[in-house]
Short mmCIF file of C-alpha atoms in Angstrom, two decimals:
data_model
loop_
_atom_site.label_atom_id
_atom_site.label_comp_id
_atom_site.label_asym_id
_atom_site.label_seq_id
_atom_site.Cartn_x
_atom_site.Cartn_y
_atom_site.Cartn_z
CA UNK A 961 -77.05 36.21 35.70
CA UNK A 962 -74.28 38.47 36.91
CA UNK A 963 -72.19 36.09 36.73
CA UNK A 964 -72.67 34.96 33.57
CA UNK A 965 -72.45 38.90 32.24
CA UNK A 966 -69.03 39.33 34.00
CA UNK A 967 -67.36 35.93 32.29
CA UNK A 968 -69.01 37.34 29.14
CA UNK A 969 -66.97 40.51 29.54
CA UNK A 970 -64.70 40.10 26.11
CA UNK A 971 -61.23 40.76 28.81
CA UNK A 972 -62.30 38.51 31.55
CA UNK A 973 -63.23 35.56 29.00
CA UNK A 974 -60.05 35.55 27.31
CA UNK A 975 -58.49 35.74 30.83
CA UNK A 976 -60.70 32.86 31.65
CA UNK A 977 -59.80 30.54 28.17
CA UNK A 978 -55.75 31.67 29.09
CA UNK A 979 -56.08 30.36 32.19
CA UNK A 980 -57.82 26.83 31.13
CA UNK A 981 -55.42 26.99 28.23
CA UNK A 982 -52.54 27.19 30.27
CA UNK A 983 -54.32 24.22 32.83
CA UNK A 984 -54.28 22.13 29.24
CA UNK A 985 -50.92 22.56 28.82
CA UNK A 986 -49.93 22.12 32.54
CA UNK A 987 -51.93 18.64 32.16
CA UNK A 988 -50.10 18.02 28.90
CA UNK A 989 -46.54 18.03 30.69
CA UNK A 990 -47.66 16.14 33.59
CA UNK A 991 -49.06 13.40 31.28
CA UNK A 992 -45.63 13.41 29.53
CA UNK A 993 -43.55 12.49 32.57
CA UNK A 994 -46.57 10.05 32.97
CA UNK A 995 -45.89 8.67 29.47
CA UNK A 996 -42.05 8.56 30.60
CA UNK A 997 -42.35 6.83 33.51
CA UNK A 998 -45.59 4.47 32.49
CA UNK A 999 -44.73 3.68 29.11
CA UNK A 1000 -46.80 0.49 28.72
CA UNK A 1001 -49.63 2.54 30.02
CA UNK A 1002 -49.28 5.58 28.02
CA UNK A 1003 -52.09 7.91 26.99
CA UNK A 1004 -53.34 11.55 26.99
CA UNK A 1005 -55.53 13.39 28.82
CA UNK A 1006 -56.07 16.37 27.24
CA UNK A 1007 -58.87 14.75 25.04
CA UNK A 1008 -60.49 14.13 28.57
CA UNK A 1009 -60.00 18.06 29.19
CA UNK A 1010 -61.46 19.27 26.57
CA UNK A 1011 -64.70 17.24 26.76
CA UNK A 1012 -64.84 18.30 30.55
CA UNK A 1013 -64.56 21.52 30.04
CA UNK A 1014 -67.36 22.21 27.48
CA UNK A 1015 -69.44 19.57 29.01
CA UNK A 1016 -68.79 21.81 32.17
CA UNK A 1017 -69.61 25.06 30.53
CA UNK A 1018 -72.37 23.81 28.82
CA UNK A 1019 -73.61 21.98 32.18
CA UNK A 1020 -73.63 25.08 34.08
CA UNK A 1021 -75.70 27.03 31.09
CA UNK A 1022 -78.76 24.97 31.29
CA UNK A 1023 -78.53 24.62 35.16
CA UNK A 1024 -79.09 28.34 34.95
CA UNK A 1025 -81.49 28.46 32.42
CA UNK A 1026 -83.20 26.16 33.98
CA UNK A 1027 -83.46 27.75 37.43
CA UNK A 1028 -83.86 31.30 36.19
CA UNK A 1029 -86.77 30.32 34.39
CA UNK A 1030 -88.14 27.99 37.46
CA UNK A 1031 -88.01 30.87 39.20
CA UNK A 1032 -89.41 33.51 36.59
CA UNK A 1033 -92.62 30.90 36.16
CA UNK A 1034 -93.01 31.12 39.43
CA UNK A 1035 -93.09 34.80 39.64
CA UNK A 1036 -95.30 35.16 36.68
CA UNK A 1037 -97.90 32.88 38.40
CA UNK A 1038 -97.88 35.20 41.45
CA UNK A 1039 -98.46 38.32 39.66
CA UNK A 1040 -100.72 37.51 37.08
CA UNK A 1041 -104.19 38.83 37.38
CA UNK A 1042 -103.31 41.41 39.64
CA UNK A 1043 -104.33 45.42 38.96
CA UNK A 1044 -101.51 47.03 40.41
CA UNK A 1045 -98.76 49.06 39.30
CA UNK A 1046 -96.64 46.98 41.31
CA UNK A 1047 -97.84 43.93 39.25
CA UNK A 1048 -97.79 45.21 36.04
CA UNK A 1049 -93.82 46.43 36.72
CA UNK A 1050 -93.09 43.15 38.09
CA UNK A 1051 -94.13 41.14 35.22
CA UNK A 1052 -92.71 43.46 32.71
CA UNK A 1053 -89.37 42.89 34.43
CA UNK A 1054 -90.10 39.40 34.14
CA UNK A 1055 -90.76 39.17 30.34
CA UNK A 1056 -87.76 41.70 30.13
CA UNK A 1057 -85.67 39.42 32.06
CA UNK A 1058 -86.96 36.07 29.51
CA UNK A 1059 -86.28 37.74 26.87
CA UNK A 1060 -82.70 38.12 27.51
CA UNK A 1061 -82.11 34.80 29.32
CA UNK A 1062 -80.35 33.33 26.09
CA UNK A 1063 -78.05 36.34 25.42
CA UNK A 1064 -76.58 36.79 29.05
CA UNK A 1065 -76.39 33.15 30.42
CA UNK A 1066 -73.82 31.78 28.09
CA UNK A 1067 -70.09 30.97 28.13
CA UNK A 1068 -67.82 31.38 25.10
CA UNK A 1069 -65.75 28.59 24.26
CA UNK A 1070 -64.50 30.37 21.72
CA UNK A 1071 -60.48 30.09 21.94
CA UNK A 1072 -59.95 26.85 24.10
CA UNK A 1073 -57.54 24.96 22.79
CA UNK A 1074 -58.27 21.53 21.29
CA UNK A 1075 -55.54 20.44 18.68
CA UNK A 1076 -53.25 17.16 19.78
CA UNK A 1077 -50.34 18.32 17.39
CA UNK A 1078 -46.70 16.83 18.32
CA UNK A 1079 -46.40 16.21 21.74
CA UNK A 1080 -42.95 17.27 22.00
CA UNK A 1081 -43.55 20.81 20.65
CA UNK A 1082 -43.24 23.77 22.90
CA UNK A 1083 -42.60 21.80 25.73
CA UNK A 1084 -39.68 21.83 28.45
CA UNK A 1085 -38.17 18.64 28.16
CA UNK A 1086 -38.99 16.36 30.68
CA UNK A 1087 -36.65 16.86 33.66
CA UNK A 1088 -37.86 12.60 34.83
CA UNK A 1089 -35.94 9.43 33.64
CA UNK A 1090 -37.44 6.33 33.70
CA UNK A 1091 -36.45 4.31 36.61
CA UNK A 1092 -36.06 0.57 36.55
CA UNK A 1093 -39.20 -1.09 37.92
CA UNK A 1094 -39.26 -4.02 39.87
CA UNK A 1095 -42.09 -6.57 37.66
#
């Protein structure tokens, strides 16, 4: 979960969306020298980015989730119907810990870029010419 509270961090999750913004855009001028060179086979892949990424993010939430509370069952079980002071602690951490399962293991997708747009625009120009293929 400390993870998941350190990407949540408002300056290390922009860092993180500037970082797989910037990956978008690096993909975005390979894919045009791609498009240069290839042009009968043409296409983009930032589409594909996008839907990996939040699949990724999203992926990686309900892994979490999903061991967190495997393991949080299984704690409850073994402390349940015990008298201790020990006991009692352990299973109030354990309720404390559920009920904040939803608010810490999360990642904000909040500022990855998705728009198409022209796919000339802000771009260097593409330093490749087409080359004469042999067919």
């Amino acid at each position: 979960m400390a993870v998941f509270e350190y990407f949540n961090i408002d300056e290390v999750n922009d860092c993180l969306v500037l970082i797989l913004n910037n990956v978008r855009q690096q993909y975005r001028i390979a894919n045009r020298a791609w498009n240069l060179q290839h042009p009968d086979q043409a296409f983009d892949v930032r589409p594909i980015w996008d839907l990996w990424v939040r699949h990724h993010f999203s992926e990686m939430v309900t892994y979490t989730r999903t061991r967190i509370t495997y393991w949080l069952d299984r704690l409850d079980s073994r402390w349940t119907g015990i008298s201790t002071f020990t006991a009692t602690r352990a299973l109030q951490d354990v309720q404390r810990i559920r009920n904040r399962l939803n608010t810490i293991v999360r990642l904000s997708t909040d500022g990855l870029a998705s728009d198409i747009g022209d796919d000339s625009a802000n771009d260097p120009p593409a330093q490749i010419e087409p080359t004469d293929r042999e067919e």
